[in-house]
Short mmCIF file of C-alpha atoms and ligand atoms in Angstrom, two decimals:
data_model
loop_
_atom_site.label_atom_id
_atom_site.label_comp_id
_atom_site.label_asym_id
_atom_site.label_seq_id
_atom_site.Cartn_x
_atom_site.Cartn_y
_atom_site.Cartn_z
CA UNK A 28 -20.51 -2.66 5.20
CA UNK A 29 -20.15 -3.17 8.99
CA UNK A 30 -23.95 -3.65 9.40
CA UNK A 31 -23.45 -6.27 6.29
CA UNK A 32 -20.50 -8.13 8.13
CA UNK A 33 -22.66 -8.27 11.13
CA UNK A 34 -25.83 -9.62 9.89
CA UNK A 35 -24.46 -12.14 8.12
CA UNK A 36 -22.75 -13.17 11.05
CA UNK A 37 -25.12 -13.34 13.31
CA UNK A 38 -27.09 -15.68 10.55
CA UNK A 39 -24.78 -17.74 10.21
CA UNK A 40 -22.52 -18.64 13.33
CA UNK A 41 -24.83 -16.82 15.79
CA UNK A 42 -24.32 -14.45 18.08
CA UNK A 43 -21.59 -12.62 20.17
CA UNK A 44 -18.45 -11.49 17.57
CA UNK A 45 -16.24 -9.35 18.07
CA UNK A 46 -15.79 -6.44 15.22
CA UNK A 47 -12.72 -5.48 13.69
CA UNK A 48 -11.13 -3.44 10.67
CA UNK A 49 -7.97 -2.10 9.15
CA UNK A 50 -7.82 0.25 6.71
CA UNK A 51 -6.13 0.71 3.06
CA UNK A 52 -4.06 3.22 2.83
CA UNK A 53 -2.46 6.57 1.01
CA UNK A 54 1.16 7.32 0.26
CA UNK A 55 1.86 10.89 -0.24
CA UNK A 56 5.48 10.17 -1.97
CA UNK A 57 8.43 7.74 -1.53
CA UNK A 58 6.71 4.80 -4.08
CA UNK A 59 9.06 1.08 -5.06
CA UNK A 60 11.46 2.80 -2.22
CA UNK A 61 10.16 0.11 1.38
CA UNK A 62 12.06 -2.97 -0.03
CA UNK A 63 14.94 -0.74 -1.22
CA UNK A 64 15.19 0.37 2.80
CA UNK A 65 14.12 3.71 1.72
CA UNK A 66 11.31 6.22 3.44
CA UNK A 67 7.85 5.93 2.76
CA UNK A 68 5.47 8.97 3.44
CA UNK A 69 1.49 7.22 4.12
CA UNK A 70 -1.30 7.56 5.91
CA UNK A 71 -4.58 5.03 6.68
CA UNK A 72 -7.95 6.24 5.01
CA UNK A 73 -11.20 6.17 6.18
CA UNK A 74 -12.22 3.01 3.81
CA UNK A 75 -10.86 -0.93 5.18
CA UNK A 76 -11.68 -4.50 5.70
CA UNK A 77 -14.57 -5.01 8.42
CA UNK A 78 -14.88 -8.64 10.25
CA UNK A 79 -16.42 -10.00 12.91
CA UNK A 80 -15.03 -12.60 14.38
CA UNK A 81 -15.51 -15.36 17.73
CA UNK A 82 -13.20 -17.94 18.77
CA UNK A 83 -14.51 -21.47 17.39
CA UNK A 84 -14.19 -24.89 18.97
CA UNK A 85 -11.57 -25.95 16.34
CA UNK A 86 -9.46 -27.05 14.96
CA UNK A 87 -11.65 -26.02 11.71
CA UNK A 88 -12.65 -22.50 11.06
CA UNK A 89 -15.28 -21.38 8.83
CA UNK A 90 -14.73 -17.94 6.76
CA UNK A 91 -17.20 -16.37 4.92
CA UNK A 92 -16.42 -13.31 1.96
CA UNK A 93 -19.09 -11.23 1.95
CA UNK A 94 -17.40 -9.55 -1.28
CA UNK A 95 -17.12 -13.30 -2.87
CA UNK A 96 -20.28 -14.55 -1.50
CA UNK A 97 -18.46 -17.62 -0.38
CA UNK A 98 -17.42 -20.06 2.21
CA UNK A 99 -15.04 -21.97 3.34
CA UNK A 100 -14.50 -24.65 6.12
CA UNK A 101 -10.61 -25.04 6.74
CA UNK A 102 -7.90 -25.81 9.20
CA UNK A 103 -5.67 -22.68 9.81
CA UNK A 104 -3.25 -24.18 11.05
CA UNK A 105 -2.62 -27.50 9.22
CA UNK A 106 -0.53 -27.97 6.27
CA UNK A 107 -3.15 -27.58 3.30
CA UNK A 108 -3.64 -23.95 1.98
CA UNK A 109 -6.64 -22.76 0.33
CA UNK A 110 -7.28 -22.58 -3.15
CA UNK A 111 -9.40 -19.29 -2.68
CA UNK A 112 -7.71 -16.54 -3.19
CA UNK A 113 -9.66 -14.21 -0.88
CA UNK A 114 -9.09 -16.88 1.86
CA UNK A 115 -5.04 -17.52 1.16
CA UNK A 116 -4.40 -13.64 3.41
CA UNK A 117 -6.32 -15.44 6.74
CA UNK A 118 -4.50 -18.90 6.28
CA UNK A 119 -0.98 -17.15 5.81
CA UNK A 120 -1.57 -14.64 8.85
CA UNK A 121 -2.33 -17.55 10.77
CA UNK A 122 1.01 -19.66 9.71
CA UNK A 123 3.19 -16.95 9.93
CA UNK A 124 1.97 -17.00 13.33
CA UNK A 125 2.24 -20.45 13.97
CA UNK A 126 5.71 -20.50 12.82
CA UNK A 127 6.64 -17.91 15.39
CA UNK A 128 5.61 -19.99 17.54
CA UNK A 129 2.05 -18.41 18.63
CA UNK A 130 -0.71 -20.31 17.40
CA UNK A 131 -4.03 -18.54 16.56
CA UNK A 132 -7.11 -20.67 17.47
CA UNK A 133 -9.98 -21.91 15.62
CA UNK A 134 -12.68 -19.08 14.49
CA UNK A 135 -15.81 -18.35 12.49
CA UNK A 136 -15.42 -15.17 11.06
CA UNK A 137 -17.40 -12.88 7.99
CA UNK A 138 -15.59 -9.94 6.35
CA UNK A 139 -15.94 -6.96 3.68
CA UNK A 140 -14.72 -3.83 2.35
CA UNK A 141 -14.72 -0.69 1.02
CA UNK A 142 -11.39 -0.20 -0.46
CA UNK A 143 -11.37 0.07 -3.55
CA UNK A 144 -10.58 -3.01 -5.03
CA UNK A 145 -7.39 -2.83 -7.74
CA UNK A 146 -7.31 0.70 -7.02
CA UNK A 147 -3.60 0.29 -5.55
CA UNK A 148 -5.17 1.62 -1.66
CA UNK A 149 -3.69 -2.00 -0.30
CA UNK A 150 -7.39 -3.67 0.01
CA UNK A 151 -5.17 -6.99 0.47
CA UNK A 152 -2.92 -5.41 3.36
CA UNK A 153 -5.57 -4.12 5.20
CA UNK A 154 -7.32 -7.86 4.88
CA UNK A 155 -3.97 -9.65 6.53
CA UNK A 156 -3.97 -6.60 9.03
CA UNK A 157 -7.69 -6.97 10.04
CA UNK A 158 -7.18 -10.96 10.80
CA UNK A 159 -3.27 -10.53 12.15
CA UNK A 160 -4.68 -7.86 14.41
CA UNK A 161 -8.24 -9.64 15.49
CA UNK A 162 -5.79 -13.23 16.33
CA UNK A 163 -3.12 -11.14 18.46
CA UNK A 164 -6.00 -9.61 20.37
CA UNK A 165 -8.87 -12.17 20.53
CA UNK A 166 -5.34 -15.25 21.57
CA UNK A 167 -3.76 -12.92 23.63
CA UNK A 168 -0.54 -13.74 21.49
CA UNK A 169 1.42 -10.37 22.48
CA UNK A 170 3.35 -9.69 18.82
CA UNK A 171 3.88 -6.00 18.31
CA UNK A 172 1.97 -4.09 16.26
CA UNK A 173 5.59 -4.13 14.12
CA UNK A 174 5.02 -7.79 14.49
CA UNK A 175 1.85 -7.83 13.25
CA UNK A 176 3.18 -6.00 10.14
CA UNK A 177 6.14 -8.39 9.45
CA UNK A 178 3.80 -11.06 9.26
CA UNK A 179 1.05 -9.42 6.79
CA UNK A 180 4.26 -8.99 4.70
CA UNK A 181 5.55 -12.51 4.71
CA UNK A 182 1.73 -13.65 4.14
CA UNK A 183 2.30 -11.68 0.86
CA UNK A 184 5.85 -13.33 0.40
CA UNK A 185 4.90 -16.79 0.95
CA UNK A 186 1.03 -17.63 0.78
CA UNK A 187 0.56 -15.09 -2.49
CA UNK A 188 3.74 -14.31 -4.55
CA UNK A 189 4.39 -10.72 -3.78
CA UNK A 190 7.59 -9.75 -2.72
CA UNK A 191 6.29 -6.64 -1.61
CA UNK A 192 7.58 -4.32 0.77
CA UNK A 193 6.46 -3.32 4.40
CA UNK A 194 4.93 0.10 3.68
CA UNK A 195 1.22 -1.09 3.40
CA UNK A 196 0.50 -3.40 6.43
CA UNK A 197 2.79 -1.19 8.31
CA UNK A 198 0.35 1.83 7.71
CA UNK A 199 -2.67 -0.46 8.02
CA UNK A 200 -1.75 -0.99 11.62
CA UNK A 201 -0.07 2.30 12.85
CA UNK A 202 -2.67 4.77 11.03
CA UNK A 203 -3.15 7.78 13.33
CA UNK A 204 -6.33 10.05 12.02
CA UNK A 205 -5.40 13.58 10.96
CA UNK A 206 -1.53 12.38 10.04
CA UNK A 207 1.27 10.50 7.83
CA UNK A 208 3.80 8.92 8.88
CA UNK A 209 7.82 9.00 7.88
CA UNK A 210 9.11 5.54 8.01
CA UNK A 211 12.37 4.38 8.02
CA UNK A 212 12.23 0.61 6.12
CA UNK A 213 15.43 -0.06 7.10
CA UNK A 214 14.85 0.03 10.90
CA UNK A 215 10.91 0.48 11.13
CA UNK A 216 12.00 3.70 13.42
CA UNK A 217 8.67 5.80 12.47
CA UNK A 218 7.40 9.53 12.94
CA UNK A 219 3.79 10.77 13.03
CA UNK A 220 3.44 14.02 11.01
CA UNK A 221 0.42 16.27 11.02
CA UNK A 222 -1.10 16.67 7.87
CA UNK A 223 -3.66 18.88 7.35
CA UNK A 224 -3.71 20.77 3.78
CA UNK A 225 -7.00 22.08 4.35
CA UNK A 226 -5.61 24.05 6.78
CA UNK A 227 -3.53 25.95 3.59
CA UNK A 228 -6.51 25.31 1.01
CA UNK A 229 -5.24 22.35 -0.55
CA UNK A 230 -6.67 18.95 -1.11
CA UNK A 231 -5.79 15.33 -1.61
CA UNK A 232 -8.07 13.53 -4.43
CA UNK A 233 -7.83 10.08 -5.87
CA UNK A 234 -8.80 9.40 -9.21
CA UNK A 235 -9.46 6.04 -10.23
CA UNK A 236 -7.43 5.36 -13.94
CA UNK A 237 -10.24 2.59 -14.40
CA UNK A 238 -7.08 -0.23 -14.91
CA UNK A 239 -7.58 -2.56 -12.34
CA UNK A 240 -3.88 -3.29 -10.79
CA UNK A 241 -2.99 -6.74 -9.84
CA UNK A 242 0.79 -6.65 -8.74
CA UNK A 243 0.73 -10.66 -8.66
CA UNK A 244 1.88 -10.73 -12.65
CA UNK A 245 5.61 -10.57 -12.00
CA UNK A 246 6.25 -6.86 -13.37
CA UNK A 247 6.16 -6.00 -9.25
CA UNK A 248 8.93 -8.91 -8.31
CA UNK A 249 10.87 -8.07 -11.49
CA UNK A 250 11.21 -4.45 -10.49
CA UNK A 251 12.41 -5.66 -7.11
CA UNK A 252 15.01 -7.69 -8.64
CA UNK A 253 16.53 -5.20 -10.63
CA UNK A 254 16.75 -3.14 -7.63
CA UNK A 255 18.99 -6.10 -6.33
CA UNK A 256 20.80 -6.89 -9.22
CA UNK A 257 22.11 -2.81 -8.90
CA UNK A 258 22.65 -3.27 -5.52
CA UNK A 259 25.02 -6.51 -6.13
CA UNK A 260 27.05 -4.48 -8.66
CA UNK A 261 28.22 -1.50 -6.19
CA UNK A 262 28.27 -4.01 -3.32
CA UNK A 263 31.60 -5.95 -5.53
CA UNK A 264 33.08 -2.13 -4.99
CA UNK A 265 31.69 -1.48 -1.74
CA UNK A 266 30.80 -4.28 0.44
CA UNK A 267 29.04 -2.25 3.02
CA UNK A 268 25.94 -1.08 0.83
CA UNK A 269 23.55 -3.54 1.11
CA UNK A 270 20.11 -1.70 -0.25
CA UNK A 271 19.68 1.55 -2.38
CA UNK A 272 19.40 3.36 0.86
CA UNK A 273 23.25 3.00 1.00
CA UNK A 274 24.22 4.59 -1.99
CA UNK A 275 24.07 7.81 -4.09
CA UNK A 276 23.61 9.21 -7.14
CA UNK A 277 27.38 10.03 -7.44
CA UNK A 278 28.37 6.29 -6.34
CA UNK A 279 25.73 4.61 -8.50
CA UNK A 280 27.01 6.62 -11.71
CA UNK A 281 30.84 5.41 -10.81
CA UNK A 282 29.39 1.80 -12.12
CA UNK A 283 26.73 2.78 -14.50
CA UNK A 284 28.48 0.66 -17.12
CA UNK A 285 28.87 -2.82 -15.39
CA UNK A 286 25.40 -2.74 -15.08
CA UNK A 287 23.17 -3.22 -17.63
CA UNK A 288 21.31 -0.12 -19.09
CA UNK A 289 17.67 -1.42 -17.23
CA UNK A 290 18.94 -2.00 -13.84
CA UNK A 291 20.64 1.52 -13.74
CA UNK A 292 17.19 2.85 -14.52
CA UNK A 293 15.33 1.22 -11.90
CA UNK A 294 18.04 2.23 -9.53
CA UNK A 295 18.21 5.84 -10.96
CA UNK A 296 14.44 6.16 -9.61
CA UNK A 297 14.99 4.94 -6.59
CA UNK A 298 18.15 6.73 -5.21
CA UNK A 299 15.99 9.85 -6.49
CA UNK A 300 13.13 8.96 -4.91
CA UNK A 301 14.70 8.51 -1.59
CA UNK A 302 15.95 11.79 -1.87
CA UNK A 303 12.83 13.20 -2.98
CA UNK A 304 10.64 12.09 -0.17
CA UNK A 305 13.30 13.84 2.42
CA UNK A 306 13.43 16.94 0.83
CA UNK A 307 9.42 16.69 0.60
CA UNK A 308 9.23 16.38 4.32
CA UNK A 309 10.83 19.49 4.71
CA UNK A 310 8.45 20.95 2.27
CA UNK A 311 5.58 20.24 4.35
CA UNK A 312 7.35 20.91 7.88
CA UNK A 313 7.29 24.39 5.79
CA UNK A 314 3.99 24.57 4.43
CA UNK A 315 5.40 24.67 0.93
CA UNK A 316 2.70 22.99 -1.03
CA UNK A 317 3.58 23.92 -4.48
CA UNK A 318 7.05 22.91 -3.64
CA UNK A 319 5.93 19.25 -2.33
CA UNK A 320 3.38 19.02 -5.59
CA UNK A 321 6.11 19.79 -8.08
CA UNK A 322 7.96 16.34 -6.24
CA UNK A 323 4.89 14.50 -6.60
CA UNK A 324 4.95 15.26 -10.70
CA UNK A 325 8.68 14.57 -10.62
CA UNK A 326 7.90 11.02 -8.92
CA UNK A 327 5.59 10.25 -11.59
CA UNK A 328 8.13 11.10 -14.50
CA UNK A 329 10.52 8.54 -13.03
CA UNK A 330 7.90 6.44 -12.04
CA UNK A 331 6.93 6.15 -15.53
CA UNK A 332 9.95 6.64 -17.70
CA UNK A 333 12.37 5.36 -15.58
CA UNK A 334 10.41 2.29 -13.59
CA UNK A 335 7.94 2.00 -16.27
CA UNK A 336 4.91 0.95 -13.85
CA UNK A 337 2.83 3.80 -15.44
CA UNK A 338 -0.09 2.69 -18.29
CA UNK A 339 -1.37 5.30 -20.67
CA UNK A 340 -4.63 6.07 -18.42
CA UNK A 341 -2.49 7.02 -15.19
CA UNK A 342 -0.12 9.18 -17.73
CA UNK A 343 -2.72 10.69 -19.38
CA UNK A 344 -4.31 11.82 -15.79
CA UNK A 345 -1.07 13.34 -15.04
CA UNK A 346 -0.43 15.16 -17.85
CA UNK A 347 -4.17 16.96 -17.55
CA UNK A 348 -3.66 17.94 -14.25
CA UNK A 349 0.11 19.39 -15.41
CA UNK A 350 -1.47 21.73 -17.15
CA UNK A 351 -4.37 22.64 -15.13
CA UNK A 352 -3.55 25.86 -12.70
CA UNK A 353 -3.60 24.72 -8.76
CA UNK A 354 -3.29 21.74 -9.34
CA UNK A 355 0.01 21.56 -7.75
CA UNK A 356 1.32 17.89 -8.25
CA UNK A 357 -0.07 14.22 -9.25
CA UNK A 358 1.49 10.91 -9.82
CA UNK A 359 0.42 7.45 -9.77
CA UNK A 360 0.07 5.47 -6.24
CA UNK A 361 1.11 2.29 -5.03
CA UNK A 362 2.56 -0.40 -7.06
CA UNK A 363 1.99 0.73 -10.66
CA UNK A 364 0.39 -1.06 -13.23
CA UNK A 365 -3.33 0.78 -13.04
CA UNK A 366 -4.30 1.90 -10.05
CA UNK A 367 -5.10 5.46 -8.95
CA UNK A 368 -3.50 8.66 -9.68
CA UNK A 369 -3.11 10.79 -6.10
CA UNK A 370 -3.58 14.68 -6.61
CA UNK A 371 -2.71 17.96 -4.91
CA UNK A 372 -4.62 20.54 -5.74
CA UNK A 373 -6.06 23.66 -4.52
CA UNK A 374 -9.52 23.44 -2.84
CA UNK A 375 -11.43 26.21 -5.28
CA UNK A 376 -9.97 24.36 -8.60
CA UNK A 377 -11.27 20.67 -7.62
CA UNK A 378 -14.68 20.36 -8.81
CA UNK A 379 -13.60 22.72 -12.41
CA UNK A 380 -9.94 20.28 -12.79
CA UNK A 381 -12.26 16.67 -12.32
CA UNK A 382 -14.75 17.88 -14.20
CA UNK A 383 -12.59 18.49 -17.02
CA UNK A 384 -10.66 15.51 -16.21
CA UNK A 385 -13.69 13.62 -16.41
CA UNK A 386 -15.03 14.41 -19.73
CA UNK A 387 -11.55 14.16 -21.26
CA UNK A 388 -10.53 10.86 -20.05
CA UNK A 389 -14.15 9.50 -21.24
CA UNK A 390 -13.20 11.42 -24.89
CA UNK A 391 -9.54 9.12 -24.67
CA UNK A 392 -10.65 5.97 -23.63
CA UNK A 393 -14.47 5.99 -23.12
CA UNK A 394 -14.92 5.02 -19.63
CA UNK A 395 -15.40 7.71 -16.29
CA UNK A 396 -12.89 8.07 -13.73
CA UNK A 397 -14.17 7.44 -10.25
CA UNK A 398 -12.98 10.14 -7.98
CA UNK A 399 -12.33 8.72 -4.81
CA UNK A 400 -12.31 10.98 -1.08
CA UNK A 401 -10.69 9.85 1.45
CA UNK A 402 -9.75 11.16 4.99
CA UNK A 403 -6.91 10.38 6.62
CA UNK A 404 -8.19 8.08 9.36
CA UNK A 405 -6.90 5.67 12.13
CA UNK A 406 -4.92 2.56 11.89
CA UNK A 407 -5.92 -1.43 13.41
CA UNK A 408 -8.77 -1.88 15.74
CA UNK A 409 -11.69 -3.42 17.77
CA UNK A 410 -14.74 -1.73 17.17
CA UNK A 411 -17.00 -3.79 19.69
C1 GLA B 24 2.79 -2.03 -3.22
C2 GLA B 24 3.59 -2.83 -2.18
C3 GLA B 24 4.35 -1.90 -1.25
C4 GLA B 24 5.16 -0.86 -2.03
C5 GLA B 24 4.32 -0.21 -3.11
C6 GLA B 24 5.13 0.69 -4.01
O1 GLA B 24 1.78 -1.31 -2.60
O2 GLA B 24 2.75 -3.66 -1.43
O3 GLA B 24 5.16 -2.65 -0.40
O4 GLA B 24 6.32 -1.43 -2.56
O5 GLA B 24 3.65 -1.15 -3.93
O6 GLA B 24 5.64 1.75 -3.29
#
């Protein structure tokens, strides 16, 4: 894909750009929990956006989508927005800039990728990562890395429709090869933690439910409402919980029944989750596996009965590799909605477990999961 990026480049704006990529990302456990201020447990994978990039005379830039097969001439900066979607994550990076008062110059740029797409790895994050990254660098505009983030976030807010959460530009931009990090969404306070199962024998695998996720239909900002709508209710009682972080399960029973039966769902999950991903942690500080798989199954059950972002292909998934032995926890990743299931397992049982998964997914629903690898890689950078 780099070689790709490059060549079409070089034929079409000549020569001298500058390479870049951010990757998509993983999230061991702690899912729906960044824009409740919870803990999220990811790390970057070895599969991103690629660009190359040079500074342009201006003020119109010229993009080209090597995944699209399509250009575009347009002003970054000036008030008319795209209609392309591909194209909308570069023109919001660049306003969110703008708006903080750093303006990006002109540029002719080419990009790919190998996420994934739909896959729920954050293809789209680690797009507004790659260009928020390559402007702050190639402009000398100085934002933070933390910066960087808030603004791939607000590009999803305000150019696309998401209200999405930090989690996946954060990771995009932070990734550290060999580990996952424990953020805090509340304060974006962050910890880098080894993670090496192959160490123990164990393994992560993706396995591609075949649905193609798309969190722009609503279900994703509905969820996040509900979440707020819970929050609103305890808040009348006690005025100093402003997310789900602030509460419990104790407190959030106490007003079960001014809420209605949804919302106390949604929030259910979430005050569990938030719990779940701190206990995790101290599973793997231990080395307890098993005991961080049977977490990952648990997220999945409220993930699907309680959030209902699960489809019948990422349940089914699950519920084979429940009942295979070593494979020690699975649950759906990301958003919800289709996606990718992320496993646990053993090393010795993967090829037997995905070979039976395989064949019995194609018996259900007559399509072949695509098993994805990944390695937990680095975060943001220049490559030349
Ligand atoms: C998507 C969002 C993230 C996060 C996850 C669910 O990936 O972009 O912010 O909310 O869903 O954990």
């Amino acid at each position: 894909m780099i070689t790709k990026v490059k060549q079409e480049f070089e034929k079409r704006y000549g020569p001298d750009a500058a390479l870049y990529t951010s990757p998509g990302r993983v999230n061991l456990i702690g899912e729906h929990t960044d824009y409740n201020m919870g803990f999220v447990l990811p790390g970057a994978v070895d599969k991103g956006i690629y660009a190359a990039i040079r500074p342009a005379a201006g003020p119109v830039s010229r993009l080209y989508s090597v995944d699209y097969d399509a250009e575009i001439s347009i002003d970054l900066t000036g008030p008319e927005a795209p209609k392309e979607q591909w194209a909308k994550y570069v023109y919001g990076v660049a306003q969110e800039m703008a708006k903080r008062g750093r303006t990006p110059g002109a540029i002719n740029a080419t990009f790919g990728g190998n996420v994934p797409l739909g896959a729920g790895m954050s293809s789209s994050a680690a797009l507004e990562s790659t260009f928020a990254f390559a402007f702050n660098d190639m402009f000398s505009l100085g934002f933070t890395l933390a910066e960087l983030a808030v603004i791939g976030q607000m590009t999803e807010h305000n150019y696309v429709g998401v209200k999405c959460g930090i989690m996946d530009q954060f990771i995009s931009l932070h990734g550290r090869a060999g580990h996952v990090i424990r953020l805090d969404c509340r304060d974006l306070s962050f910890e880098y933690k080894p993670f090496d199962p192959a160490a123990a024998g164990y393994k992560v695998v993706l396995v591609d439910s075949m649905v193609k996720h798309n969190l722009s239909g609503g279900e994703y900002n509905e969820r996040r409402e509900q979440c707020e709508a819970g929050v609103a209710v305890i808040a009348k009682h006690h005025p100093e919980v402003k997310s789900l972080r602030d509460t419990d399960l104790a407190t959030l029973d106490k007003y079960k029944n001014e809420m209605p039966e949804i919302v106390y769902r949604r929030c259910l999950y979430v005050v569990e989750e938030i719990k779940r991903l701190l206990d995790g942690c101290d599973d793997l500080d231990a080395g307890r596996y098993d005991a961080f798989g049977a977490k990952m199954f648990a997220t999945h059950d409220g993930l699907s009965k309680l959030y209902t972002v699960s489809t019948p292909e990422l349940d089914f998934i699950v519920d084979v590799a429940k009942a295979t032995d070593g494979v020690v926890g699975a649950r759906l990743m990301g958003g919800g909605f289709g996606g990718c299931v992320i496993h646990l397992m053993r090393e010795n049982v993967a090829e037997s477990y995905l070979a039976d998964l395989q064949s019995k997914f194609n018996q259900k629903f007559g399509l072949t999961p695509r098993i994805i690898e990944v390695v937990i890689s680095d975060g943001a950078r220049r490559l030349e």
